[in-house]
Short mmCIF file of C-alpha atoms in Angstrom, two decimals:
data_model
loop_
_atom_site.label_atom_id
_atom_site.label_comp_id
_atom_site.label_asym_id
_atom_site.label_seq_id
_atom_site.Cartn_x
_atom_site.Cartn_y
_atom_site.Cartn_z
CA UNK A 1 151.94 165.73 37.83
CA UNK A 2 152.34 166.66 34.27
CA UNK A 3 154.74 165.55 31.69
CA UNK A 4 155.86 165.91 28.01
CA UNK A 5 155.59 163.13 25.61
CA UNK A 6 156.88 164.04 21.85
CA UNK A 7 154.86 163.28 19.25
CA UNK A 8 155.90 162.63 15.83
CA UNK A 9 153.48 163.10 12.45
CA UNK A 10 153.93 160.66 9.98
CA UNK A 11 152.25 159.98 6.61
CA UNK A 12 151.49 155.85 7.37
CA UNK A 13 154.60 154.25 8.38
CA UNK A 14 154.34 154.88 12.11
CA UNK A 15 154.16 151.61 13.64
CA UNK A 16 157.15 149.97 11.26
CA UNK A 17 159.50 153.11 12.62
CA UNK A 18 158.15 152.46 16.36
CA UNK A 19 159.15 149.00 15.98
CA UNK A 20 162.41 149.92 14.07
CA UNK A 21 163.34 152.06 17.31
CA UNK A 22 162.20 150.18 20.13
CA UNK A 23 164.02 147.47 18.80
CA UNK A 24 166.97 149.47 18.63
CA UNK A 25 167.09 151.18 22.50
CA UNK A 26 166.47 149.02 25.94
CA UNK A 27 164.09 149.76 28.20
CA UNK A 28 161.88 150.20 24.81
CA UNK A 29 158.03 148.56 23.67
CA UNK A 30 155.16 149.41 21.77
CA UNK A 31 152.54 150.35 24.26
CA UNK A 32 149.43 150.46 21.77
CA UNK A 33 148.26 151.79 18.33
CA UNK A 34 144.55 152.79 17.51
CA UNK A 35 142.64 152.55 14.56
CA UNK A 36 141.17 154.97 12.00
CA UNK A 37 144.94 155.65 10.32
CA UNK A 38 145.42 155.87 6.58
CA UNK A 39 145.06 152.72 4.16
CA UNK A 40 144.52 150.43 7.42
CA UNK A 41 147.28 151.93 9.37
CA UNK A 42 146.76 152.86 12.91
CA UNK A 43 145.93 156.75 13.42
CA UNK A 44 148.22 156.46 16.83
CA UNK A 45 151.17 154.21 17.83
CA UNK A 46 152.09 155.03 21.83
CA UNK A 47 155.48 153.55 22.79
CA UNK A 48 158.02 153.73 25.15
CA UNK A 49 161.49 155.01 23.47
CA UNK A 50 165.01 154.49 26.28
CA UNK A 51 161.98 154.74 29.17
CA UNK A 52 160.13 157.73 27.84
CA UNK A 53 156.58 158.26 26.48
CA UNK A 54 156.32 158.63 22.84
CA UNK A 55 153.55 158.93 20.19
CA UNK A 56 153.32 159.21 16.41
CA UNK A 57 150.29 159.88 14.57
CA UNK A 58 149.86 158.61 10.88
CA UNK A 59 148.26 161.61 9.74
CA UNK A 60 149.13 161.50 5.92
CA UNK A 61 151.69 163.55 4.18
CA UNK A 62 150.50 167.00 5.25
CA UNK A 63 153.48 167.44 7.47
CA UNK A 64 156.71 165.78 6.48
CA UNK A 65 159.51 165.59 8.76
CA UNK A 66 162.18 168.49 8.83
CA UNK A 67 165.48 168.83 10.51
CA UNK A 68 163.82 171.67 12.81
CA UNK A 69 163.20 168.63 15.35
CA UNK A 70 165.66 165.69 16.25
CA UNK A 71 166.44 163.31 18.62
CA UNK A 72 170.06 163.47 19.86
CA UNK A 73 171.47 160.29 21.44
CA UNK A 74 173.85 160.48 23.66
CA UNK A 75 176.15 157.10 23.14
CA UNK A 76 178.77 155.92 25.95
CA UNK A 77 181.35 154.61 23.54
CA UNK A 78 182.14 154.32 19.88
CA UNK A 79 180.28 151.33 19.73
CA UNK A 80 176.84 152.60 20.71
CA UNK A 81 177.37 155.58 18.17
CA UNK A 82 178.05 152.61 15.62
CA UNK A 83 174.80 150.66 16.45
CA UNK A 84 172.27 152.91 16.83
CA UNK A 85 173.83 154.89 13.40
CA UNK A 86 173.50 151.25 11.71
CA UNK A 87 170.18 150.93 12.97
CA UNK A 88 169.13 154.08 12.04
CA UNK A 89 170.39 154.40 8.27
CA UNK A 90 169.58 150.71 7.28
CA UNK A 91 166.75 149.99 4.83
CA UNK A 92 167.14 153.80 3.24
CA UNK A 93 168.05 156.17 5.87
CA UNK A 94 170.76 158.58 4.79
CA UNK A 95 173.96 159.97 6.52
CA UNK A 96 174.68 163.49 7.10
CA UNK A 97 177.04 165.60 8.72
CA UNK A 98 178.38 165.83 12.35
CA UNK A 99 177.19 163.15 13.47
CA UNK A 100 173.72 163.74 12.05
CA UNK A 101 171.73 161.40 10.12
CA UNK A 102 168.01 160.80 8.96
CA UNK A 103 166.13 157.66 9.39
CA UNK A 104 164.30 156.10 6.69
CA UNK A 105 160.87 157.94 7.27
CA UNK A 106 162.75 161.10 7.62
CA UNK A 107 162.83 161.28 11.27
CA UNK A 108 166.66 163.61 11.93
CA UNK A 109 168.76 162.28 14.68
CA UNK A 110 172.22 163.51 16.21
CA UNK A 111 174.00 160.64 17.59
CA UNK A 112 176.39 161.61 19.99
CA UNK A 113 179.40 160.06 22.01
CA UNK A 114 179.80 161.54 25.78
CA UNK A 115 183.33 162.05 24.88
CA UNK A 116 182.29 164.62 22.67
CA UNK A 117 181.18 167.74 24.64
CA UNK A 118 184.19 166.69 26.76
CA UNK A 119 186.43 167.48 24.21
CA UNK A 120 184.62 170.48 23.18
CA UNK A 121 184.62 172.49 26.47
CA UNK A 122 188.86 171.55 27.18
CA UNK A 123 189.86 174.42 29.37
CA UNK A 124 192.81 174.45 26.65
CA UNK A 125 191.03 176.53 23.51
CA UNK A 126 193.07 175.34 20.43
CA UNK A 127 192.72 171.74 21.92
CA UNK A 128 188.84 172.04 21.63
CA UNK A 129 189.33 173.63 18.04
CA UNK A 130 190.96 170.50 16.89
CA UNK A 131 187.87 168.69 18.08
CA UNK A 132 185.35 171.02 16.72
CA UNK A 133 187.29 170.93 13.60
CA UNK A 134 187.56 167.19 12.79
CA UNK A 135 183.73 166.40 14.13
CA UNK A 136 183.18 169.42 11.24
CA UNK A 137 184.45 166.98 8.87
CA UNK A 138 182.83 163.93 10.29
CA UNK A 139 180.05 161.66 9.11
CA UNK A 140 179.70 159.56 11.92
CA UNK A 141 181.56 160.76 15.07
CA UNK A 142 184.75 158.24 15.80
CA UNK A 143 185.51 158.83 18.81
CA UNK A 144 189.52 157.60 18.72
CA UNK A 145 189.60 160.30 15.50
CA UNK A 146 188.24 163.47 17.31
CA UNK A 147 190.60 162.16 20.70
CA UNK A 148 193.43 162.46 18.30
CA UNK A 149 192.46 165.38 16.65
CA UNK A 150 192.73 167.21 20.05
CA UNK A 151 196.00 165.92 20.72
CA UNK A 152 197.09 167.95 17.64
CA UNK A 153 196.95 164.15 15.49
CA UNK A 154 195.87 163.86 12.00
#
């Protein structure tokens, strides 16, 4: 049976921002690393990430991270969204917008309440306008803000 297992290129960092996220998700653990990487780094660092397969290679700075991939977390409650967007801006990451953010190695992630796509496919159109409107204006996705939003609330 085949399967997919991402792989992210990083300059030499991999293994701190496998630990960073393992430590962050359950079901989560550094499987192994292998040598040969830049300045003593490991060239591979295999991992599980919320009970998938993952990889990065430290490669050097050839490829730098862009926002053409990201992860998207999907978060059962507002405080999920607020740990894992703690986790993943702390020690230089940066926030952006909609609920978008980039970790500190430049790694783009969309973190994501369920509530969210609820609110944005409401059989009731203007209702899911509000929504789409205030997450538009968002940092971090509240969840009690975009609820109220669709209720026609400031």
């Amino acid at each position: 049976m085949s399967s997919t297992v991402p792989c992210l290129w990083f300059d030499r960092d991999g293994l701190a921002a496998a630990e960073r996220y393992v430590a962050l998700f359950p079901d989560s653990r550094v499987v192994s690393t292998s040598p040969g990487g830049p300045d003593g780094a490991p060239m591979t660092v295999s991992f599980v990430l919320d009970g998938r397969d993952w990889t990065i290679i430290n490669g050097g700075p050839h490829f730098p991270q862009t926002e053409a991939f990201s992860v998207q977390v999907s978060c059962a409650d507002q405080a999920e969204v607020d740990r894992y967007w703690d986790g993943l801006v702390a020690d230089g990451g940066s926030e952006g917008r909609c609920g978008w953010l980039k970790d500190r190695w430049g790694v783009s992630w969309q973190i994501v309440p369920t509530r969210l796509p609820e609110l944005l496919s409401d059989p009731d159109p203007e209702r899911a306008q509000r929504a789409m409107t205030a997450m538009l204006g968002m940092r971090r996705l509240v969840v009690v803000e975009l609820e109220a939003a669709a209720d026609g609330g400031a």
